[in-house]
Short mmCIF file of C-alpha atoms in Angstrom, two decimals:
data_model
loop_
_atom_site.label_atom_id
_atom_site.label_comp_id
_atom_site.label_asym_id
_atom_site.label_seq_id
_atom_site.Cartn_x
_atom_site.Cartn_y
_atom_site.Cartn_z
CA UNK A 76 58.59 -116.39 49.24
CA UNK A 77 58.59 -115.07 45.54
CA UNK A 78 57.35 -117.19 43.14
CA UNK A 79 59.59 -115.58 40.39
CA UNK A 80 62.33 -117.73 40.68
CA UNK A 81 64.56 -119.04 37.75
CA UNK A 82 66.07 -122.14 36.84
CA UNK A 83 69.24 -120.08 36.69
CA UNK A 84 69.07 -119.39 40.88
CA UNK A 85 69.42 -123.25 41.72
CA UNK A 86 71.27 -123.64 44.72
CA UNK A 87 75.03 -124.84 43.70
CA UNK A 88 74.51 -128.51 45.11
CA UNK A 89 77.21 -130.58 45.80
CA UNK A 90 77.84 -134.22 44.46
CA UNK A 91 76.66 -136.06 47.02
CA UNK A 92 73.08 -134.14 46.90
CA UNK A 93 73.39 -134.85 43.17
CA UNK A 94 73.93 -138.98 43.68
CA UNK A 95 71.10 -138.54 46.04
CA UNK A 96 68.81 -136.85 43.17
CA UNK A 97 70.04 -138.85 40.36
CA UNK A 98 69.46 -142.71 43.01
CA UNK A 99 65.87 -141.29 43.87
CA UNK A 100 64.52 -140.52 40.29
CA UNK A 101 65.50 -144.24 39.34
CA UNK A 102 63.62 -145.40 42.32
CA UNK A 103 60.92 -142.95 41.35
CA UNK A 104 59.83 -142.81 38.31
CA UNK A 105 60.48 -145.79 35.80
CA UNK A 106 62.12 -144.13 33.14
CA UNK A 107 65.11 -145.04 31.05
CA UNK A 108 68.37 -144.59 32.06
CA UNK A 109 69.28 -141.99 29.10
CA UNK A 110 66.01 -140.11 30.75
CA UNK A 111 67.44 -139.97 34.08
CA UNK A 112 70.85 -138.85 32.46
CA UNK A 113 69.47 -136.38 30.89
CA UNK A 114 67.98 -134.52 33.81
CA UNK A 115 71.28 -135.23 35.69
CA UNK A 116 73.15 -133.33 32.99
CA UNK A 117 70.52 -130.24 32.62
CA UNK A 118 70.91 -130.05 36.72
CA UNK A 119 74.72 -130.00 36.35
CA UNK A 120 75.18 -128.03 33.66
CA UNK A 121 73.06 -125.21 34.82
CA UNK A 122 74.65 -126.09 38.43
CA UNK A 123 78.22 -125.02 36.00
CA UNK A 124 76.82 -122.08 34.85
CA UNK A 125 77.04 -123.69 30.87
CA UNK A 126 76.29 -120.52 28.37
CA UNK A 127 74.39 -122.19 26.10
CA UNK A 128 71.82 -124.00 28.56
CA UNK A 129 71.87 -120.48 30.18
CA UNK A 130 70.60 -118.50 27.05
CA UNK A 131 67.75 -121.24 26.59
CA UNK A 132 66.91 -120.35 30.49
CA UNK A 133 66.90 -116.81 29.60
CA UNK A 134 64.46 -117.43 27.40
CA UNK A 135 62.02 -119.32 29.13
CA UNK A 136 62.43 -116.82 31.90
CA UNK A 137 61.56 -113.84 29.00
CA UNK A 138 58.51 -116.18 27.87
CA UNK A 139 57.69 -116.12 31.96
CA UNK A 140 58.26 -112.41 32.17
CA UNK A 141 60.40 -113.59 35.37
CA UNK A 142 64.67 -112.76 36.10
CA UNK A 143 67.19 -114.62 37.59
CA UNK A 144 67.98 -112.72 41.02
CA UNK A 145 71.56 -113.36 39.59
CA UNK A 146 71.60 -111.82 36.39
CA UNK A 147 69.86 -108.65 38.19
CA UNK A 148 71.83 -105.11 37.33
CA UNK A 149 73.26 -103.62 40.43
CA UNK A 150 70.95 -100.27 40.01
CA UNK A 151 67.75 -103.20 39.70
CA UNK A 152 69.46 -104.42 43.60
CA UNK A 153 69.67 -101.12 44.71
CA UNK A 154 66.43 -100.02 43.59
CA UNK A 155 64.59 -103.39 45.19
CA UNK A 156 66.59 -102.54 48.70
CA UNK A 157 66.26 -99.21 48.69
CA UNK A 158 62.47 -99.47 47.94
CA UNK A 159 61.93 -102.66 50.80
CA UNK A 160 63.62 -99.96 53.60
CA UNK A 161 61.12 -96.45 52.15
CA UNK A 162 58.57 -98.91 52.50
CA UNK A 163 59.34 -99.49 56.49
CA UNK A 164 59.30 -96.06 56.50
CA UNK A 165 56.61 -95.38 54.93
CA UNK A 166 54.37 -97.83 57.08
CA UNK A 167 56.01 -97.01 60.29
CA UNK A 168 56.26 -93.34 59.84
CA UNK A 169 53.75 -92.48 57.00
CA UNK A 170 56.54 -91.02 54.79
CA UNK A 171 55.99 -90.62 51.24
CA UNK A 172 58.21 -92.42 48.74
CA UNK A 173 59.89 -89.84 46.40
CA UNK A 174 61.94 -90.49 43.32
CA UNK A 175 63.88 -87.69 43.38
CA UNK A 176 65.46 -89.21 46.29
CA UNK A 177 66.19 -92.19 45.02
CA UNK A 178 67.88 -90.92 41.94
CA UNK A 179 70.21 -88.45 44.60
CA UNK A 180 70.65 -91.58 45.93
CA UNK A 181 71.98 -93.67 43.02
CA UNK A 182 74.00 -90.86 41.86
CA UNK A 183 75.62 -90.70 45.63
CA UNK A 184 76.51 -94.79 44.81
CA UNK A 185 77.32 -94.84 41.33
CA UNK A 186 78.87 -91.37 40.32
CA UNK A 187 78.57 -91.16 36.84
CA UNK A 188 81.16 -88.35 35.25
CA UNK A 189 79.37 -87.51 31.90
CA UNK A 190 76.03 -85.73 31.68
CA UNK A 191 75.08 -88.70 29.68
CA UNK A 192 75.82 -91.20 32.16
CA UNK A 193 73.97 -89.02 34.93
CA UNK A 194 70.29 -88.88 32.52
CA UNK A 195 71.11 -92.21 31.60
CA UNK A 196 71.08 -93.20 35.74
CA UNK A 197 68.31 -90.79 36.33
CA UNK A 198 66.21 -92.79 33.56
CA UNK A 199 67.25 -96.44 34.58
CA UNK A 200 66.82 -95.21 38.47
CA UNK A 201 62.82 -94.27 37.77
CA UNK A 202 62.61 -97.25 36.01
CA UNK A 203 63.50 -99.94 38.12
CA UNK A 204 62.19 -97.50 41.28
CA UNK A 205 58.56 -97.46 39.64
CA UNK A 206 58.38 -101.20 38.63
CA UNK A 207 59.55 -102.59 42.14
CA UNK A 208 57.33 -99.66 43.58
CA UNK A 209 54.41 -100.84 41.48
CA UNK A 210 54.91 -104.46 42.57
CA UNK A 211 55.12 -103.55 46.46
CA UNK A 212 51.96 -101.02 45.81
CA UNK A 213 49.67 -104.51 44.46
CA UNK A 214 51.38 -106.49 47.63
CA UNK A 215 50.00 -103.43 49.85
CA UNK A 216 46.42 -103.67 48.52
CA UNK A 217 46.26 -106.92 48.07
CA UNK A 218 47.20 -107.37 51.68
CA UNK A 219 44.77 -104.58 53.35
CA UNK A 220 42.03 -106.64 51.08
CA UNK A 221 42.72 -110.11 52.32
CA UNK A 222 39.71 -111.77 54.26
CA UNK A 223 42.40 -112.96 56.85
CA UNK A 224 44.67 -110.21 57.63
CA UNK A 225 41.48 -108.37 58.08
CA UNK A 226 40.59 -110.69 60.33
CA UNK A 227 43.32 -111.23 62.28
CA UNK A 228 43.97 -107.38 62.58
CA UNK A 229 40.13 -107.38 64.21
CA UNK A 230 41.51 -109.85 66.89
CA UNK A 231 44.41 -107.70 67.72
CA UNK A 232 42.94 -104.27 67.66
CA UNK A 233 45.81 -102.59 69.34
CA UNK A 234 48.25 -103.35 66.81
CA UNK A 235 48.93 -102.65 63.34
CA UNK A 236 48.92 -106.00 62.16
CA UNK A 237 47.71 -105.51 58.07
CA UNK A 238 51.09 -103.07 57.74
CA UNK A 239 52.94 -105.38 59.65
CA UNK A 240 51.97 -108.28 57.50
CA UNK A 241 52.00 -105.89 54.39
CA UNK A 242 55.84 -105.33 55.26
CA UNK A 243 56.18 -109.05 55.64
CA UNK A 244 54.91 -109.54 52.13
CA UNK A 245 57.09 -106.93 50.64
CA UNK A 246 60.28 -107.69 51.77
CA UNK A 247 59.19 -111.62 50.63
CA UNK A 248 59.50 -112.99 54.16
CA UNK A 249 55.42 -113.82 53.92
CA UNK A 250 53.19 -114.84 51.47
CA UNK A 251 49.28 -114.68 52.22
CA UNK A 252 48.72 -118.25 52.56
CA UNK A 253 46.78 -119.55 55.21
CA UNK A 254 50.12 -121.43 56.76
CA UNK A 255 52.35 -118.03 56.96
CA UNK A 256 49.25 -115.99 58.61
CA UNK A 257 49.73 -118.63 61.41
CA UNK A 258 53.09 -118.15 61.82
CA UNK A 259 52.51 -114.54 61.54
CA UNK A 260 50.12 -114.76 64.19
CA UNK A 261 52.75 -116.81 66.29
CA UNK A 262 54.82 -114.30 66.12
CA UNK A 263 52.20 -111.63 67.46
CA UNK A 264 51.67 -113.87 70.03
CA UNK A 265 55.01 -113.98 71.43
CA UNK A 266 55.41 -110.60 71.10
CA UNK A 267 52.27 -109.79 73.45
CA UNK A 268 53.00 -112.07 75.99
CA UNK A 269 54.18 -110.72 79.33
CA UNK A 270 57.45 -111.51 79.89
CA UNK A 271 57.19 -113.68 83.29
#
């Protein structure tokens, strides 16, 4: 799971959850009752989307260097998708990843009608296509380097377990902790077994 998650993604809870939160903090913690209001009204308020509690977020996201999935630009979306399914590709297949088919693509989606609008795509398409690419690259390595996925790849020798995993990782379904390489390995093991 990505650990770039912002305050601004919280799930839209609903009241009851809320009483729940807001009855297990005063069991909790002993804190003052303008304390425990306090949190209740940051929850809510970024639960109702309130702009100025949003633009403080968006700063402590900046200061993170992290984005709200929800205040991502649709050619940032495409870009990510487009990237996590050339990446299956590219592992499965051994296909190379090639901007100048990504930037066909986004012009195929978007359609810009001024020559302006079309560099303007072409430059915002490499952009977001080399900083997702960059970030699935260091997932790559860092996977085909890890002690464990090495290891586990040993054990099953007939499959390609470190792209497998790799894939996992990049399309956020895995991380490389110990508890997800087990359920990883599950996973291989139901797949092997002989159907009886």
């Amino acid at each position: 799971m990505s650990k770039e998650i912002s305050f601004l993604d919280i799930h839209e809870y609903s009241e009851k959850a809320l009483r729940y939160l807001y009855s297990s903090l005063k069991s909790l913690y002993n804190v003052d009752k303008e304390n425990q209001k306090l949190l209740m009204f940051f929850v809510i308020s970024l639960i109702d989307e309130d702009k100025s509690l949003k633009k403080i977020v968006e700063e402590m996201d900046k200061i993170d260097g992290i984005r709200a999935k929800k205040s991502k630009l649709k050619i940032e979306k495409i870009a990510e998708t487009w990237l996590k399914k050339a990446y299956f590709q590219h592992l499965y297949h051994k296909y190379s990843i090639i901007r100048v088919y990504f930037t066909k693509f986004t012009k195929e989606i978007i359609r810009p009608k001024s020559k302006e609008g079309k560099d303007k795509l072409k430059r915002t398409s490499i952009y977001y296509l080399d900083r997702y690419n960059d970030k699935y690259k260091k997932k790559l390595k860092r996977c085909r380097s890890n002690d464990r996925v090495l290891e586990l790849q040993k054990k099953y020798p007939k499959l390609n377990i470190v792209d497998a995993f790799a894939f996992g990782l990049i399309i956020e379904k895995f991380a490389t902790t110990n508890e997800d390489l087990e359920w990883f390995e599950n996973i291989v093991q139901i797949l092997i077994k002989r159907r009886e």
